[in-house]
């Protein structure tokens, strides 16, 4: 997939998302039911409401359960994956489904218990606008999936192609005969990295344009299902809540609009992107939970000082009801986050993906909250500490370590991965690239770091730090120095309880483990290498790549 704002991530090109997730416009008031005029309008075929957008798109919605049963563009049917419809989750049960038209807008409303779902069409547009309001956990609704017929688009995302001969993990990760792995999990994109996802033949494009994710969870760096292809067809996802390696509780409320967009092969219009989409035309539709642009506020910061300009900085807002984010300008750290629901939020400044400042900000309706320059305390960035040696820099990711790039779109057992074992020598110049990004109790526990100390350094106690970005099965590092000094097993920090390292995600809760190593542990012979052995401690997990493990951010020995 490519576009004018495409970026190469690893080995493929993706479309970048806007940094600031703008809010949706609010809705209130009923629609008057009316018949169609000209080609734009709707009809009832007995089983479905049939909507003609007056352009090249005709779609159908089941009157029974709210499924999208047909998506026909220029006379070609695209809906239909393995005989299944497109729908919320895996399909709702019997629902109340109504339709109404007001001028150039048609709205289909679906009510299933406490869940409300909406489809809207605009005259002359080849788009379907969708909203989903999950009020509580009484209804399972974690996604909307567009199911696309097989054979209509080339498989340009081979790592998410889910048909392969051998299942190697949990019935959802596969291995080909050549040793490459495939899974629907392997999206390789964080939420903030894309505006849309889909396929194009060059003459037809089918896309989902994501919402602002204000009621989703996980923040700007979260990875979740985006799309997959199999022998039966393809699936495009808008994730409403995803539990895999999730760091936050589920948020409830209205999500959207997200958009199913059909094009003549090109990217969907940038006017649909979450950071730019305005839906004032929907203000009077009566969509449950809708808050208009006038009912929202904005946060702007004049700058951020104390930044390491080698890194991108992101500012996030989060509370139990909503989440937002925006990129800080590289020159001075200015940021602006619009479309924010009123409330008090925790404001977090991230260097890369590492939180280096937190504060609080209150957003009020129709107003801009302006913040003076945010100063990042030197002590909040662990890279500022003087170190005898350091492996990788502190940015909240395993980027730079061995196999780190591959792990967002492949299983650790993939034939393309370099050996997960191998020791490291400080001063070799390859310390970071030769150190594995992940450590597992059953795979490569006991990695050795070799290093020399001066006489003065060996005469003093030092603090060793190991930063991690997530852990599986409570895996955490325990260290042994020169086979004579062994650290205590540290307490396990809060981390997601699901799979992570094998499903393309290193994003959990960043944590720094510190070890006070006494002077007596060091070798006094300055010509000899000291050894640091890093083991994975845990009483949980199973075997191999599902044994207890952890993802590494950085390791250093402080002066």
XYZ file of C-alpha atoms in Angstrom:
559
model
C 0.000 0.000 0.000
C 1.393 3.379 -0.842
C 0.470 7.032 -0.961
C 2.006 10.454 -0.995
C 2.587 10.162 2.743
C 3.829 6.571 2.666
C 6.763 5.511 4.808
C 8.915 2.438 4.716
C 8.713 0.516 7.975
C 11.076 -2.431 7.957
C 10.545 -4.084 4.613
C 7.189 -2.751 3.421
C 5.525 0.555 2.657
C 2.564 1.735 4.701
C 0.480 4.841 4.972
C 1.231 7.008 7.948
C -1.502 8.153 10.295
C -1.864 11.620 11.683
C -0.251 12.173 15.062
C -3.186 14.062 16.554
C -6.337 11.989 16.696
C -9.055 14.565 16.261
C -12.480 14.074 17.769
C -15.588 13.244 15.885
C -18.427 15.685 15.483
C -21.406 15.273 17.759
C -24.875 14.232 16.793
C -28.300 14.946 18.175
C -31.859 14.896 16.942
C -33.938 12.427 14.904
C -33.985 11.874 11.149
C -37.134 12.124 9.130
C -37.821 8.996 7.096
C -38.142 9.637 3.381
C -37.857 7.872 0.070
C -34.994 8.328 -2.342
C -34.688 11.029 -4.945
C -32.961 10.316 -8.259
C -30.450 7.446 -7.845
C -29.512 8.359 -4.282
C -31.807 6.711 -1.785
C -32.842 3.457 -0.233
C -35.234 0.587 -0.753
C -36.368 -2.534 1.076
C -35.877 -5.898 -0.655
C -37.634 -7.783 2.143
C -34.483 -8.994 3.901
C -32.228 -5.974 3.617
C -32.214 -2.220 3.425
C -30.586 -1.386 0.089
C -28.718 1.925 -0.085
C -27.692 3.508 -3.393
C -25.194 6.302 -2.739
C -25.898 7.904 -6.090
C -22.279 7.356 -7.063
C -20.851 3.896 -7.832
C -21.613 2.166 -4.540
C -24.668 0.177 -3.498
C -24.690 -1.642 -0.159
C -27.162 -3.732 1.789
C -27.734 -4.108 5.523
C -29.671 -7.011 6.998
C -32.960 -6.016 8.599
C -32.547 -8.949 10.981
C -29.118 -8.493 12.560
C -27.450 -5.407 11.050
C -24.858 -7.325 9.030
C -23.471 -5.692 5.905
C -24.611 -8.301 3.376
C -23.572 -6.633 0.128
C -20.947 -4.106 -0.958
C -21.203 -3.604 -4.704
C -18.909 -1.093 -6.422
C -19.416 -0.410 -10.131
C -21.472 -3.559 -10.354
C -18.895 -5.878 -8.742
C -19.710 -7.519 -5.423
C -16.869 -7.246 -2.907
C -18.580 -8.456 0.263
C -18.280 -12.148 1.012
C -15.466 -13.954 2.844
C -16.060 -17.664 3.150
C -19.795 -17.080 2.933
C -19.746 -14.693 5.891
C -21.067 -11.140 6.094
C -19.296 -8.025 7.337
C -20.314 -7.097 10.864
C -19.540 -6.113 14.422
C -17.478 -8.851 16.082
C -18.582 -12.165 14.534
C -22.098 -10.918 13.971
C -24.828 -9.720 16.282
C -27.956 -11.670 17.037
C -31.474 -10.572 16.231
C -31.488 -6.786 16.402
C -33.761 -3.834 15.861
C -32.754 -2.283 12.540
C -34.232 0.967 11.229
C -33.487 3.324 8.362
C -34.085 7.029 7.857
C -33.190 9.622 5.250
C -32.689 13.336 5.715
C -31.770 15.218 2.572
C -28.403 13.976 1.367
C -27.813 11.562 4.282
C -29.173 8.070 4.977
C -28.706 6.503 8.413
C -29.255 2.850 9.343
C -29.462 2.234 13.092
C -28.866 -1.187 14.670
C -29.722 -1.887 18.314
C -28.631 -5.111 19.983
C -29.123 -5.034 23.728
C -27.084 -2.113 25.056
C -25.021 -1.903 21.852
C -25.899 0.540 19.105
C -24.298 0.466 15.669
C -24.787 2.815 12.732
C -24.207 2.956 8.969
C -24.466 6.260 7.108
C -24.291 7.161 3.419
C -23.899 10.533 1.767
C -25.230 11.401 -1.658
C -22.544 11.110 -4.334
C -19.932 9.448 -2.096
C -18.504 5.946 -2.392
C -18.142 5.715 1.381
C -19.953 3.946 4.208
C -19.588 5.774 7.524
C -19.827 3.614 10.647
C -20.168 4.239 14.378
C -20.329 1.687 17.178
C -21.443 2.501 20.715
C -20.630 -0.202 23.217
C -22.134 0.980 26.488
C -20.882 -1.828 28.743
C -19.460 -5.344 28.690
C -22.815 -7.093 28.351
C -22.205 -7.410 24.596
C -19.009 -8.745 23.065
C -17.887 -6.180 20.509
C -14.186 -5.738 19.957
C -14.017 -5.099 16.225
C -15.790 -4.412 12.981
C -14.605 -6.659 10.175
C -15.134 -6.090 6.461
C -15.061 -9.492 4.817
C -13.883 -9.351 1.213
C -14.356 -12.022 -1.448
C -11.355 -14.094 -2.446
C -9.499 -13.392 -5.681
C -10.361 -9.695 -6.020
C -7.081 -8.309 -4.669
C -3.496 -9.519 -4.794
C -1.957 -10.595 -1.520
C 0.399 -7.656 -0.979
C 0.729 -8.336 2.752
C 2.220 -11.833 2.800
C 3.031 -11.813 6.515
C -0.647 -11.497 7.413
C -1.701 -14.212 4.977
C -3.262 -16.743 7.307
C -3.334 -19.816 5.109
C -0.247 -21.954 5.524
C 0.141 -25.695 5.980
C 1.436 -25.945 9.551
C -0.076 -24.492 12.715
C 2.703 -23.673 15.166
C 0.902 -21.732 17.915
C -2.624 -21.366 19.296
C -4.333 -22.239 16.001
C -3.661 -18.734 14.669
C 0.050 -18.689 13.769
C 1.209 -20.694 10.782
C 4.423 -21.799 9.160
C 5.049 -22.266 5.456
C 7.163 -25.045 4.051
C 10.048 -22.604 3.615
C 10.039 -21.769 7.343
C 8.474 -18.317 7.084
C 5.635 -17.606 9.493
C 2.229 -16.043 8.922
C -0.500 -14.699 11.216
C -3.283 -12.142 11.183
C -1.488 -10.523 14.143
C 1.470 -9.375 12.070
C 0.416 -5.858 11.094
C 3.779 -4.120 11.672
C 1.961 -0.844 12.398
C 1.229 1.139 15.515
C -2.107 2.976 15.628
C -0.412 6.325 15.078
C 1.375 5.043 11.950
C -1.622 4.695 9.657
C -4.780 6.466 8.569
C -6.196 3.653 6.483
C -5.623 0.028 5.604
C -6.769 -1.994 2.613
C -6.005 -3.148 -0.905
C -5.877 -1.805 -4.433
C -5.780 -3.375 -7.865
C -4.698 -0.097 -9.415
C -8.208 0.523 -10.719
C -10.206 -0.302 -7.571
C -9.265 0.380 -3.974
C -11.093 -0.946 -0.912
C -10.098 0.599 2.405
C -11.045 1.050 6.025
C -10.188 4.529 7.233
C -9.677 4.311 10.977
C -11.491 6.384 13.567
C -9.659 8.561 16.079
C -9.657 5.627 18.555
C -10.661 7.917 21.405
C -12.637 5.101 23.018
C -10.145 2.369 22.163
C -7.294 1.416 24.512
C -3.536 1.055 24.418
C -2.404 4.509 23.325
C -0.641 5.703 20.162
C 1.934 2.902 20.010
C -0.501 0.003 20.265
C -0.512 -2.714 17.615
C -3.570 -4.802 16.807
C -5.224 -6.657 13.950
C -5.482 -4.629 10.760
C -6.057 -6.986 7.872
C -5.456 -10.493 6.725
C -5.901 -12.656 3.665
C -6.489 -16.355 3.357
C -7.656 -18.806 0.746
C -11.244 -17.829 1.589
C -10.829 -14.083 1.169
C -9.670 -11.086 3.130
C -10.568 -9.196 6.255
C -10.159 -5.505 7.074
C -10.501 -4.505 10.730
C -11.465 -1.508 12.770
C -10.490 -2.546 16.272
C -12.848 -1.283 18.956
C -10.983 -3.030 21.757
C -8.192 -5.589 21.479
C -7.068 -7.600 24.474
C -3.780 -9.017 23.141
C -0.888 -7.439 25.101
C -3.270 -4.706 26.246
C -2.072 -2.283 28.926
C -5.381 -0.528 29.634
C -8.903 -1.398 30.648
C -11.619 -1.290 28.032
C -13.240 2.087 27.443
C -16.923 2.315 26.633
C -18.856 4.732 24.474
C -19.192 5.775 20.864
C -16.376 4.958 18.448
C -16.332 6.496 15.004
C -16.815 7.455 12.409
C -14.650 4.894 10.714
C -15.179 4.583 6.994
C -15.385 1.860 4.362
C -14.085 3.713 1.318
C -14.143 2.552 -2.307
C -11.917 4.352 -4.814
C -10.739 4.108 -8.388
C -7.521 2.569 -7.130
C -5.975 5.439 -5.234
C -5.815 6.166 -1.547
C -9.001 7.265 0.195
C -9.498 10.996 0.429
C -7.406 12.621 3.149
C -10.562 14.474 4.207
C -11.671 11.174 5.797
C -8.620 10.814 8.045
C -9.174 10.874 11.790
C -7.136 14.041 12.186
C -9.052 15.986 9.534
C -12.513 14.416 9.254
C -15.370 16.731 10.121
C -18.892 15.323 10.227
C -21.009 18.365 10.891
C -23.541 16.844 8.516
C -24.098 14.181 11.194
C -24.750 16.570 14.060
C -28.519 16.105 13.859
C -28.617 12.358 13.202
C -29.381 11.336 16.780
C -26.469 8.930 17.125
C -26.184 7.741 20.721
C -23.151 9.133 22.525
C -22.208 11.589 19.802
C -20.437 14.784 20.812
C -20.122 17.546 18.224
C -16.996 19.531 17.473
C -18.503 22.422 19.411
C -18.745 20.195 22.478
C -15.043 19.424 22.490
C -11.858 21.235 23.422
C -8.198 21.455 22.485
C -4.831 21.243 24.220
C -1.827 23.144 22.868
C 1.701 23.270 24.252
C 4.101 26.036 23.303
C 7.080 23.711 23.497
C 9.021 20.956 25.253
C 12.509 21.560 26.606
C 15.054 18.956 27.610
C 14.411 16.838 24.531
C 16.925 14.590 22.796
C 16.481 15.873 19.239
C 17.568 12.530 17.807
C 14.142 11.190 18.762
C 10.549 11.935 17.887
C 8.375 13.010 20.804
C 4.684 12.263 21.236
C 2.264 13.785 23.721
C -0.560 11.571 24.951
C -3.741 12.349 26.872
C -5.612 9.604 28.684
C -8.250 9.021 31.331
C -10.740 6.243 31.926
C -13.111 7.664 29.299
C -10.900 8.627 26.350
C -7.419 8.790 24.844
C -5.717 11.156 22.360
C -2.233 11.951 21.137
C -0.252 14.373 19.026
C 3.282 14.696 17.673
C 5.606 17.319 19.106
C 7.237 19.570 16.506
C 10.878 18.600 16.042
C 12.158 22.172 16.152
C 10.737 23.226 19.508
C 8.308 20.605 20.836
C 5.120 22.535 20.034
C 2.037 20.300 19.939
C -1.698 20.617 19.429
C -4.359 18.010 20.164
C -7.864 18.929 19.020
C -11.286 17.324 19.298
C -10.829 16.291 22.939
C -13.814 15.431 25.109
C -14.088 17.665 28.198
C -12.411 16.255 31.292
C -9.171 15.957 33.214
C -6.445 13.868 31.609
C -3.030 12.510 32.450
C -0.630 14.137 30.011
C 2.412 12.036 29.102
C 5.395 13.074 27.009
C 7.097 10.165 25.242
C 10.643 10.091 23.908
C 10.172 7.476 21.236
C 7.865 5.237 23.264
C 9.387 5.927 26.666
C 7.458 8.140 29.085
C 9.773 10.938 30.244
C 7.241 13.366 31.710
C 3.750 13.142 33.185
C 1.359 15.828 34.303
C -2.314 16.710 34.355
C -4.422 18.861 32.053
C -8.090 19.833 32.093
C -10.015 20.291 28.846
C -13.168 22.378 28.711
C -15.895 22.633 26.093
C -15.165 24.936 23.189
C -11.869 26.174 24.605
C -8.134 25.712 24.103
C -6.045 24.844 27.136
C -2.634 26.374 26.494
C 0.352 24.959 28.339
C 3.624 26.740 28.935
C 6.859 25.038 27.948
C 7.068 21.556 29.451
C 10.497 20.915 30.910
C 11.643 17.299 30.905
C 13.723 16.746 34.013
C 17.149 15.353 33.197
C 16.614 12.502 35.640
C 13.453 11.415 33.796
C 15.449 10.356 30.731
C 17.661 7.417 31.736
C 19.961 8.157 28.797
C 21.241 11.205 30.663
C 22.856 9.128 33.396
C 26.622 8.711 33.050
C 27.421 5.110 32.168
C 30.577 3.011 31.993
C 28.917 1.213 29.112
C 25.468 1.091 27.581
C 23.844 -1.325 25.152
C 21.240 0.476 23.048
C 19.723 3.805 23.992
C 16.639 4.302 26.134
C 13.595 4.965 23.953
C 10.998 2.479 25.197
C 11.458 0.036 22.314
C 13.774 -2.872 21.468
C 14.650 -1.151 18.177
C 18.279 -1.705 17.210
C 18.615 -5.043 18.954
C 18.985 -8.245 16.955
C 15.707 -9.330 15.266
C 13.791 -6.290 16.553
C 12.604 -5.139 13.118
C 11.410 -8.617 12.151
C 9.429 -9.253 15.321
C 6.541 -6.917 14.446
C 5.639 -9.086 11.469
C 6.952 -12.581 12.194
C 7.088 -15.295 14.822
C 10.388 -15.698 16.710
C 10.797 -19.157 15.156
C 10.746 -17.677 11.647
C 13.584 -18.802 9.400
C 14.399 -15.146 8.710
C 15.354 -14.547 12.345
C 19.018 -14.570 13.333
C 20.082 -16.898 16.110
C 18.544 -15.932 19.427
C 21.730 -16.953 21.240
C 25.183 -15.407 21.124
C 27.148 -13.371 23.604
C 28.189 -9.707 23.536
C 31.518 -7.975 24.030
C 31.505 -4.339 25.138
C 33.758 -2.322 22.861
C 33.227 -4.577 19.857
C 31.078 -1.997 18.094
C 28.303 -4.572 17.611
C 26.983 -4.633 21.167
C 23.435 -3.632 20.234
C 23.043 -5.420 16.910
C 24.289 -8.709 18.357
C 22.177 -8.619 21.520
C 18.756 -10.304 21.045
C 15.720 -8.065 21.397
C 13.857 -10.738 23.398
C 14.981 -13.134 26.114
C 13.122 -16.335 27.066
C 13.656 -18.712 29.936
C 13.599 -21.719 27.608
C 15.411 -20.239 24.591
C 18.312 -17.921 25.387
C 18.380 -17.321 29.125
C 21.950 -16.808 30.327
C 23.160 -14.433 27.598
C 26.651 -13.205 28.573
C 27.947 -9.655 28.336
C 31.767 -9.353 28.510
C 33.325 -6.081 29.634
C 36.490 -4.667 31.187
C 36.791 -2.183 34.042
C 39.568 0.165 35.031
C 41.103 -0.239 38.450
C 39.125 2.720 39.758
C 35.877 1.347 38.365
C 36.533 -2.104 39.781
C 37.119 -0.621 43.208
C 33.604 0.780 43.480
C 30.052 -0.521 43.635
C 27.911 0.226 40.579
C 24.271 0.180 39.589
C 23.269 -2.055 36.699
C 20.029 -1.172 34.883
C 17.970 -3.314 32.517
C 14.986 -1.697 30.845
C 12.161 -3.830 29.473
C 9.131 -2.945 27.358
C 6.878 -5.916 28.125
C 7.023 -9.397 29.570
C 5.266 -12.690 28.997
C 4.365 -14.999 31.892
C 6.065 -12.694 34.415
C 9.483 -13.103 32.850
C 12.029 -10.729 34.400
C 15.822 -10.559 34.448
C 18.002 -11.977 37.183
C 21.743 -11.361 36.845
C 24.965 -13.108 37.844
C 28.301 -11.241 37.851
C 31.535 -13.194 37.358
C 29.782 -16.355 38.565
C 30.208 -15.129 42.153
C 27.494 -12.555 42.783
C 23.853 -13.293 42.066
C 21.067 -10.758 42.316
C 17.794 -11.420 44.016
C 14.871 -12.272 41.739
C 13.098 -8.947 41.262
C 9.386 -8.604 41.747
C 7.348 -8.928 38.574
C 5.969 -5.547 37.432
C 2.445 -5.196 36.082
C 2.351 -6.464 32.502
C -0.355 -7.798 30.170
C -1.220 -11.422 30.816
C -1.744 -12.430 27.177
C 0.709 -13.392 24.473
C 2.963 -10.584 23.286
C 6.388 -11.516 21.965
C 5.000 -14.114 19.563
C 2.163 -11.994 18.147
C 4.145 -9.032 16.869
C 3.992 -6.829 19.967
C 6.671 -5.578 22.322
C 4.457 -2.778 23.679
C 3.589 -3.428 27.298
C 4.520 -1.411 30.378
C 8.062 -0.060 30.316
C 9.934 -0.945 33.491
C 13.512 -0.465 34.682
C 15.154 -3.104 36.870
C 18.085 -1.892 38.943
C 20.752 -4.017 40.610
C 23.265 -2.717 43.153
C 26.419 -4.663 42.388
C 29.058 -4.496 45.174
C 32.703 -3.751 44.447
C 33.600 -7.242 45.629
C 31.872 -8.700 42.568
C 34.289 -7.154 40.050
C 37.562 -8.607 38.802
C 40.593 -6.644 39.950
C 42.651 -7.749 36.954
C 41.942 -4.919 34.501
C 43.114 -7.013 31.548
C 40.435 -9.623 32.151
C 36.815 -9.503 31.035
C 34.111 -9.350 33.654
C 31.032 -11.395 32.816
C 27.404 -10.428 33.242
C 24.974 -13.281 32.739
C 21.323 -12.336 32.260
C 18.782 -15.012 33.061
C 14.993 -14.971 32.791
C 13.318 -15.786 36.079
C 9.686 -16.870 36.396
C 7.623 -19.758 37.598
C 5.130 -19.346 34.757
C 5.001 -19.991 31.034
C 5.348 -23.225 29.104
C 8.183 -24.070 26.696
C 10.208 -22.569 23.898
C 8.896 -19.191 22.718
C 5.931 -19.464 25.083
C 8.198 -19.828 28.082
C 8.521 -16.754 30.278
C 10.167 -13.958 28.357
C 10.788 -10.256 28.122
C 11.574 -7.541 25.577
C 14.662 -5.395 26.187
C 14.880 -1.608 25.847
C 18.435 -0.905 27.068
C 21.114 -2.199 29.450
C 23.774 -0.107 31.130
C 26.280 -0.060 33.951
C 26.338 3.321 35.620
C 29.546 5.090 36.516
